[in-house]
Tab-separated table of C-alpha atoms and ligand atoms in Angstrom:
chain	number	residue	atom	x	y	z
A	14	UNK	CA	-2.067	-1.150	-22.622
A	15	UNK	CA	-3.227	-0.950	-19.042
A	16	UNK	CA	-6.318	-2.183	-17.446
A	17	UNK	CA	-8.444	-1.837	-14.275
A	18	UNK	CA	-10.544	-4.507	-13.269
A	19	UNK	CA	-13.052	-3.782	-10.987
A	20	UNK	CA	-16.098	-3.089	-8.572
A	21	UNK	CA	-16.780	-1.801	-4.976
A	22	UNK	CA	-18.375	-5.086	-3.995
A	23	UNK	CA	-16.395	-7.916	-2.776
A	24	UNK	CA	-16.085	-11.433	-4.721
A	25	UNK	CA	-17.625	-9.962	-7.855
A	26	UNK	CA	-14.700	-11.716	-9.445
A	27	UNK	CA	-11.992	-9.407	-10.132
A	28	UNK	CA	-8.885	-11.706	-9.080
A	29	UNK	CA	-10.089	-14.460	-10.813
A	30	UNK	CA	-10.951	-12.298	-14.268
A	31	UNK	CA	-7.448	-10.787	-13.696
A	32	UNK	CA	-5.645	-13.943	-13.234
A	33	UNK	CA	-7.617	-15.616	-16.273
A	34	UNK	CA	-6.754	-12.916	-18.661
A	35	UNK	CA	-3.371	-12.764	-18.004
A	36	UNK	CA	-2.988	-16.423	-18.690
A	37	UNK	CA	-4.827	-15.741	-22.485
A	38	UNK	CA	-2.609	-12.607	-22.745
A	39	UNK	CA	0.343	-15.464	-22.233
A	40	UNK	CA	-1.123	-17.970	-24.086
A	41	UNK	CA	-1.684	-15.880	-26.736
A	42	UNK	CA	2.004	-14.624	-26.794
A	43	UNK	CA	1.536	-11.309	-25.088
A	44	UNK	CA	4.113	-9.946	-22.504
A	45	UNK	CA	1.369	-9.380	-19.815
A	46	UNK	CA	1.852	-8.800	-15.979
A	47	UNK	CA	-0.649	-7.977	-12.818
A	48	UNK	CA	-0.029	-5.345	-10.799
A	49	UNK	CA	-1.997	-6.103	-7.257
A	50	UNK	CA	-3.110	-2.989	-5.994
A	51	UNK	CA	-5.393	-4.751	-3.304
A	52	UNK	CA	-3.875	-4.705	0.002
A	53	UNK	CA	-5.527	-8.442	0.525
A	54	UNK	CA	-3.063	-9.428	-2.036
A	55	UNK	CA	-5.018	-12.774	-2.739
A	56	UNK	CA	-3.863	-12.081	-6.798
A	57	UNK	CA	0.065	-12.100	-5.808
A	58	UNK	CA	-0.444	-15.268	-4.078
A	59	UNK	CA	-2.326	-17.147	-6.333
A	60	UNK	CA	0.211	-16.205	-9.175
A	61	UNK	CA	3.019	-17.243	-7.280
A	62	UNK	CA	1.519	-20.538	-5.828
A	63	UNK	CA	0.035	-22.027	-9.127
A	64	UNK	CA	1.125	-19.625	-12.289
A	65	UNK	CA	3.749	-18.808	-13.959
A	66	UNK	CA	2.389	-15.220	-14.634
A	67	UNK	CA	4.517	-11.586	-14.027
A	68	UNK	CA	3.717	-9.626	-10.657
A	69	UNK	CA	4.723	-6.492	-12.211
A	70	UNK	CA	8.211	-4.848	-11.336
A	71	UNK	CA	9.056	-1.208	-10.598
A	72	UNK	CA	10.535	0.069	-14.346
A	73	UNK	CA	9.740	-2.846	-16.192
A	74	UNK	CA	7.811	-2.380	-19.135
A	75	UNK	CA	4.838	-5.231	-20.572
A	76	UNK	CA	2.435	-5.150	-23.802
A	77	UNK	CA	-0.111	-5.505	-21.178
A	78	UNK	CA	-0.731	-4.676	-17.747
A	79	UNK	CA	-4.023	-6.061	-15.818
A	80	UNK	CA	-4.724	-3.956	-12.614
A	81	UNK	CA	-6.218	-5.774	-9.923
A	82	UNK	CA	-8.179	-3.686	-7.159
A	83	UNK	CA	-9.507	-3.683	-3.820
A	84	UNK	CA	-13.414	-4.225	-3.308
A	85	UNK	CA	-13.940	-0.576	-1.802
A	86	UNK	CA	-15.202	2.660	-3.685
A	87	UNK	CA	-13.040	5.002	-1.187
A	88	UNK	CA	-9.493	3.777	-2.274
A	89	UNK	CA	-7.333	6.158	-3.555
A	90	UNK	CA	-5.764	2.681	-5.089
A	91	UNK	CA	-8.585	2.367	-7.165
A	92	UNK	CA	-8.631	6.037	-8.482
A	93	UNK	CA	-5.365	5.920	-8.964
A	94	UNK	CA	-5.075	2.955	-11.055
A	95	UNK	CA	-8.153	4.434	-13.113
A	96	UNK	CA	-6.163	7.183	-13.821
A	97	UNK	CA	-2.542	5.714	-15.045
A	98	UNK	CA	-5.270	3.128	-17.520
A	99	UNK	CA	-6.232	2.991	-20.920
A	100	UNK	CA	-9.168	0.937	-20.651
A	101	UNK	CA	-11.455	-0.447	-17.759
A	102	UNK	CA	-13.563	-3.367	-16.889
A	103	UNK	CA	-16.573	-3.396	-14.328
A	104	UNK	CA	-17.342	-6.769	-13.778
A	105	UNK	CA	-20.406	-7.816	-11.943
A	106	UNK	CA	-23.050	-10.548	-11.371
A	107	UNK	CA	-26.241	-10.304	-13.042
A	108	UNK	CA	-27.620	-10.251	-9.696
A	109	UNK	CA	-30.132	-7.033	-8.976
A	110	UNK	CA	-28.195	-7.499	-5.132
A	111	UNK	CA	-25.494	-6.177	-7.129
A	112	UNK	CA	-26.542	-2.992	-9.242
A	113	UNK	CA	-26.130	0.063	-6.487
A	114	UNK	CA	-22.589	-0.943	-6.249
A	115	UNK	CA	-22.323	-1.703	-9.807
A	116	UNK	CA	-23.959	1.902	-10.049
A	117	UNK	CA	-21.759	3.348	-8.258
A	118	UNK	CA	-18.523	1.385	-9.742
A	119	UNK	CA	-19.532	3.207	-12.981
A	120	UNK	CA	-19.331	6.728	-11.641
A	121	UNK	CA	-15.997	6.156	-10.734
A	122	UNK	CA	-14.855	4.771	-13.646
A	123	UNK	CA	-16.100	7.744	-15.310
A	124	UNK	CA	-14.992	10.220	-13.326
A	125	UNK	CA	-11.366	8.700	-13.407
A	126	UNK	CA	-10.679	6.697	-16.765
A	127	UNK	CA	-8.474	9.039	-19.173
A	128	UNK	CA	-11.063	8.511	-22.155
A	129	UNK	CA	-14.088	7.284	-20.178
A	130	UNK	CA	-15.809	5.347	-23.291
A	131	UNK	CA	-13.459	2.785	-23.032
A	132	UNK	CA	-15.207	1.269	-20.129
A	133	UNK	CA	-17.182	-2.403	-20.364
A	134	UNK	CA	-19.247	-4.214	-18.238
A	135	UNK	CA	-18.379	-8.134	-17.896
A	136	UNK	CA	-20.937	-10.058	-16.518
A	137	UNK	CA	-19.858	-13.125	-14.355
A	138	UNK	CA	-21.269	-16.223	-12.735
A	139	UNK	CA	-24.051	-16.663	-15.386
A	140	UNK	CA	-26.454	-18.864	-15.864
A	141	UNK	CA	-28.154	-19.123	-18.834
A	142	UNK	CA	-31.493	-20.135	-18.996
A	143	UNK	CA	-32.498	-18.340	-15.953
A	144	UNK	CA	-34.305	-14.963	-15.354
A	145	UNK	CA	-31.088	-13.244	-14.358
A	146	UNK	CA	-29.327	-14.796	-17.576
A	147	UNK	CA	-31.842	-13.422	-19.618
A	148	UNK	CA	-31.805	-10.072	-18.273
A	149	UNK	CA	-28.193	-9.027	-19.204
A	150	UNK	CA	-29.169	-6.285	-21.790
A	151	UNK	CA	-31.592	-4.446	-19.590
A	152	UNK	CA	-29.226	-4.741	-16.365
A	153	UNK	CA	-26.430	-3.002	-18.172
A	154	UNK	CA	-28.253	-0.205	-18.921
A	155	UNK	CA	-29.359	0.531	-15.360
A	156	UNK	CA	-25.500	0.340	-14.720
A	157	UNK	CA	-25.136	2.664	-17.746
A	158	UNK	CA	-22.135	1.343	-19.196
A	159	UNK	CA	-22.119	-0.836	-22.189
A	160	UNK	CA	-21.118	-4.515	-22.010
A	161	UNK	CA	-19.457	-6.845	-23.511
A	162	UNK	CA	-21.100	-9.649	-26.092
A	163	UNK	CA	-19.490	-12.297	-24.284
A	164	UNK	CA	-19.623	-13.003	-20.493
A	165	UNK	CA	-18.307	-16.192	-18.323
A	166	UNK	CA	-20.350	-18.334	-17.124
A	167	UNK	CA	-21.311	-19.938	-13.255
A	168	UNK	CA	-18.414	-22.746	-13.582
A	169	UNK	CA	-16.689	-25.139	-10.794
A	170	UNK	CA	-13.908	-24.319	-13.183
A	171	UNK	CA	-13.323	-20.646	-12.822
A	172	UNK	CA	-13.077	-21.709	-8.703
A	173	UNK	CA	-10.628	-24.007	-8.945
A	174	UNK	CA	-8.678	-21.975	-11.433
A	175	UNK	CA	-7.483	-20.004	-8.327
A	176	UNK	CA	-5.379	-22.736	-7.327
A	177	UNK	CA	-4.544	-24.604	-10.293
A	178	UNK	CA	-4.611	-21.748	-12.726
A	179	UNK	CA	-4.832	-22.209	-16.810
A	180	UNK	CA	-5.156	-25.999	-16.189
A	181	UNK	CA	-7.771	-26.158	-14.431
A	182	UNK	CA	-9.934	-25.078	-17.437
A	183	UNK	CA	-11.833	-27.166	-20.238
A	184	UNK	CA	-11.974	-26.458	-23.961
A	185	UNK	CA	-15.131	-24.700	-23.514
A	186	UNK	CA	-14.223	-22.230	-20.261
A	187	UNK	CA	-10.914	-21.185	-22.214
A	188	UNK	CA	-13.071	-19.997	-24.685
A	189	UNK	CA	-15.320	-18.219	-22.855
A	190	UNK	CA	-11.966	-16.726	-21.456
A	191	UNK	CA	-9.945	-16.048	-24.854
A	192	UNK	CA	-13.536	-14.442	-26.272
A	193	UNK	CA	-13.570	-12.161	-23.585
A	194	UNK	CA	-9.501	-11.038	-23.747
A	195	UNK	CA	-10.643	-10.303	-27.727
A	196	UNK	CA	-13.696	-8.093	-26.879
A	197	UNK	CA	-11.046	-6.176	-24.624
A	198	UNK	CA	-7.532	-5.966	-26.729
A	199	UNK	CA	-9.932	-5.138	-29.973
A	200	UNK	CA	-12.173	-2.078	-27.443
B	314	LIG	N1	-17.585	-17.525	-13.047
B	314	LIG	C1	-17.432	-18.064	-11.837
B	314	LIG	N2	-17.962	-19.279	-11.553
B	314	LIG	C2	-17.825	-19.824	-10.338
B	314	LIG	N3	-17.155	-19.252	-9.307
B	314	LIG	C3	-16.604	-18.038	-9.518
B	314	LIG	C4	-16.698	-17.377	-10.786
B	314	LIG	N4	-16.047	-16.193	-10.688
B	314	LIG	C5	-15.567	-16.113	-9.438
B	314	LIG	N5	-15.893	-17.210	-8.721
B	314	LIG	C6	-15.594	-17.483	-7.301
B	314	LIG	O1	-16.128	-16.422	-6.525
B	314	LIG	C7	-15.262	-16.076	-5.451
B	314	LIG	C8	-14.880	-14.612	-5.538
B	314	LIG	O2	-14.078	-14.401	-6.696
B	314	LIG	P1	-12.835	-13.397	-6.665
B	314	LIG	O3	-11.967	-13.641	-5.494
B	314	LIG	O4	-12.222	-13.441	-8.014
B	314	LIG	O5	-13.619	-12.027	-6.465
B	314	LIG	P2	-13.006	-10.596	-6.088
B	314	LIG	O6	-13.898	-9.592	-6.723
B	314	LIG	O7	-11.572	-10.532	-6.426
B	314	LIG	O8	-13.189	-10.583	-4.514
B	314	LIG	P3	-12.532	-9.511	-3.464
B	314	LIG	O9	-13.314	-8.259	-3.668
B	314	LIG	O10	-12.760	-10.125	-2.129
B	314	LIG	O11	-11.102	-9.335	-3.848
B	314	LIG	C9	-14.055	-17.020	-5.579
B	314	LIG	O12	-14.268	-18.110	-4.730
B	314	LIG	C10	-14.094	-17.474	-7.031
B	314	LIG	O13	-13.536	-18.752	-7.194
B	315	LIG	MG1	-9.929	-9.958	-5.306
């Protein structure tokens, strides 16, 4: 199974989603590796500092392969990795600052993906209780692609996951993690 993670926007949270699901995928006894397709390559070195995660290999073959990409709409990296995937993920804030690109994201994937229903939006850096958090339902369908029950929340957690990985996570943001690798191995 193969999987693009992404949007055009920059820090929507695609390394960090990437790196997080891979370590469920392990955790839950997958044989899952990330293939870095952005030339900032800020996934390959936070796997190799503080995980003990796959960077995929030429010929190798996984259960699962998470596709990281770069933060740009014009890569031919991104519509390539659309292409070679089964499913895709458009993750985004629930910020209205982010819904043009968001917009936009969504073309692509739809234009690219294989079968293009088996797109989902993932909405980070929530916070419930707020206007934004309570405006998840209506924001997706301005994007026009349907998302995903669960999303992760606004956590110090998820930041210092980049450097400590799996560990750095509580009971509570694992979950939030593990819900979210369920919603996409069950899509
Ligand atoms: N749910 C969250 N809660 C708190 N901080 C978060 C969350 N998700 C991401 N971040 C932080 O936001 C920043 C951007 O995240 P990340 O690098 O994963 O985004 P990106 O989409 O890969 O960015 P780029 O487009 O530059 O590659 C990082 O500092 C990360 O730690
Ligand atoms: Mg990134």
């Amino acid at each position: 199974m193969i999987i693009t993670i992404c949007n055009g926007k920059g820090g929507a949270g695609k390394t960090t989603l990437t790196v997080l699901l891979a370590c469920a995928f392990m955790d839950a006894g997958r044989n899952v590796a990330v293939l870095d397709r952005d030339p900032q390559a800020t996934a390959s070195r936070w796997i190799r500092e503080s995980t003990s995660i796959k960077l995929a290999q030429e010929g190798e073959s996984y259960d699962i392969l998470l596709i990281d990409t770069p933060p740009r709409l014009d890569s031919p990296l991104l519509v390539e990795s659309l292409q070679e995937s089964d499913k895709a993920i458009l993750i985004s804030s629930p910020s209205p600052a982010d819904l043009w690109t968001s917009q936009d994201t969504a073309k692509i994937i739809k234009e690219n993906l294989p079968n293009p229903e088996k797109v989902r939006l993932l909405f980070n850096q929530v916070q419930k209780n707020t206007l934004l958090g309570r405006e998840l339902e209506s924001m997706a369908e301005q994007i026009g692609v349907p998302r995903f029950e669960n999303h992760l929340s606004r956590k110090q957690a998820y930041q210092h996951a980049a450097l400590l990985g799996w560990k750095a996570l509580n009971t509570e943001t694992r979950q939030e993690v593990f819900k979210v690798a369920l919603e996409i191995a069950t899509l």
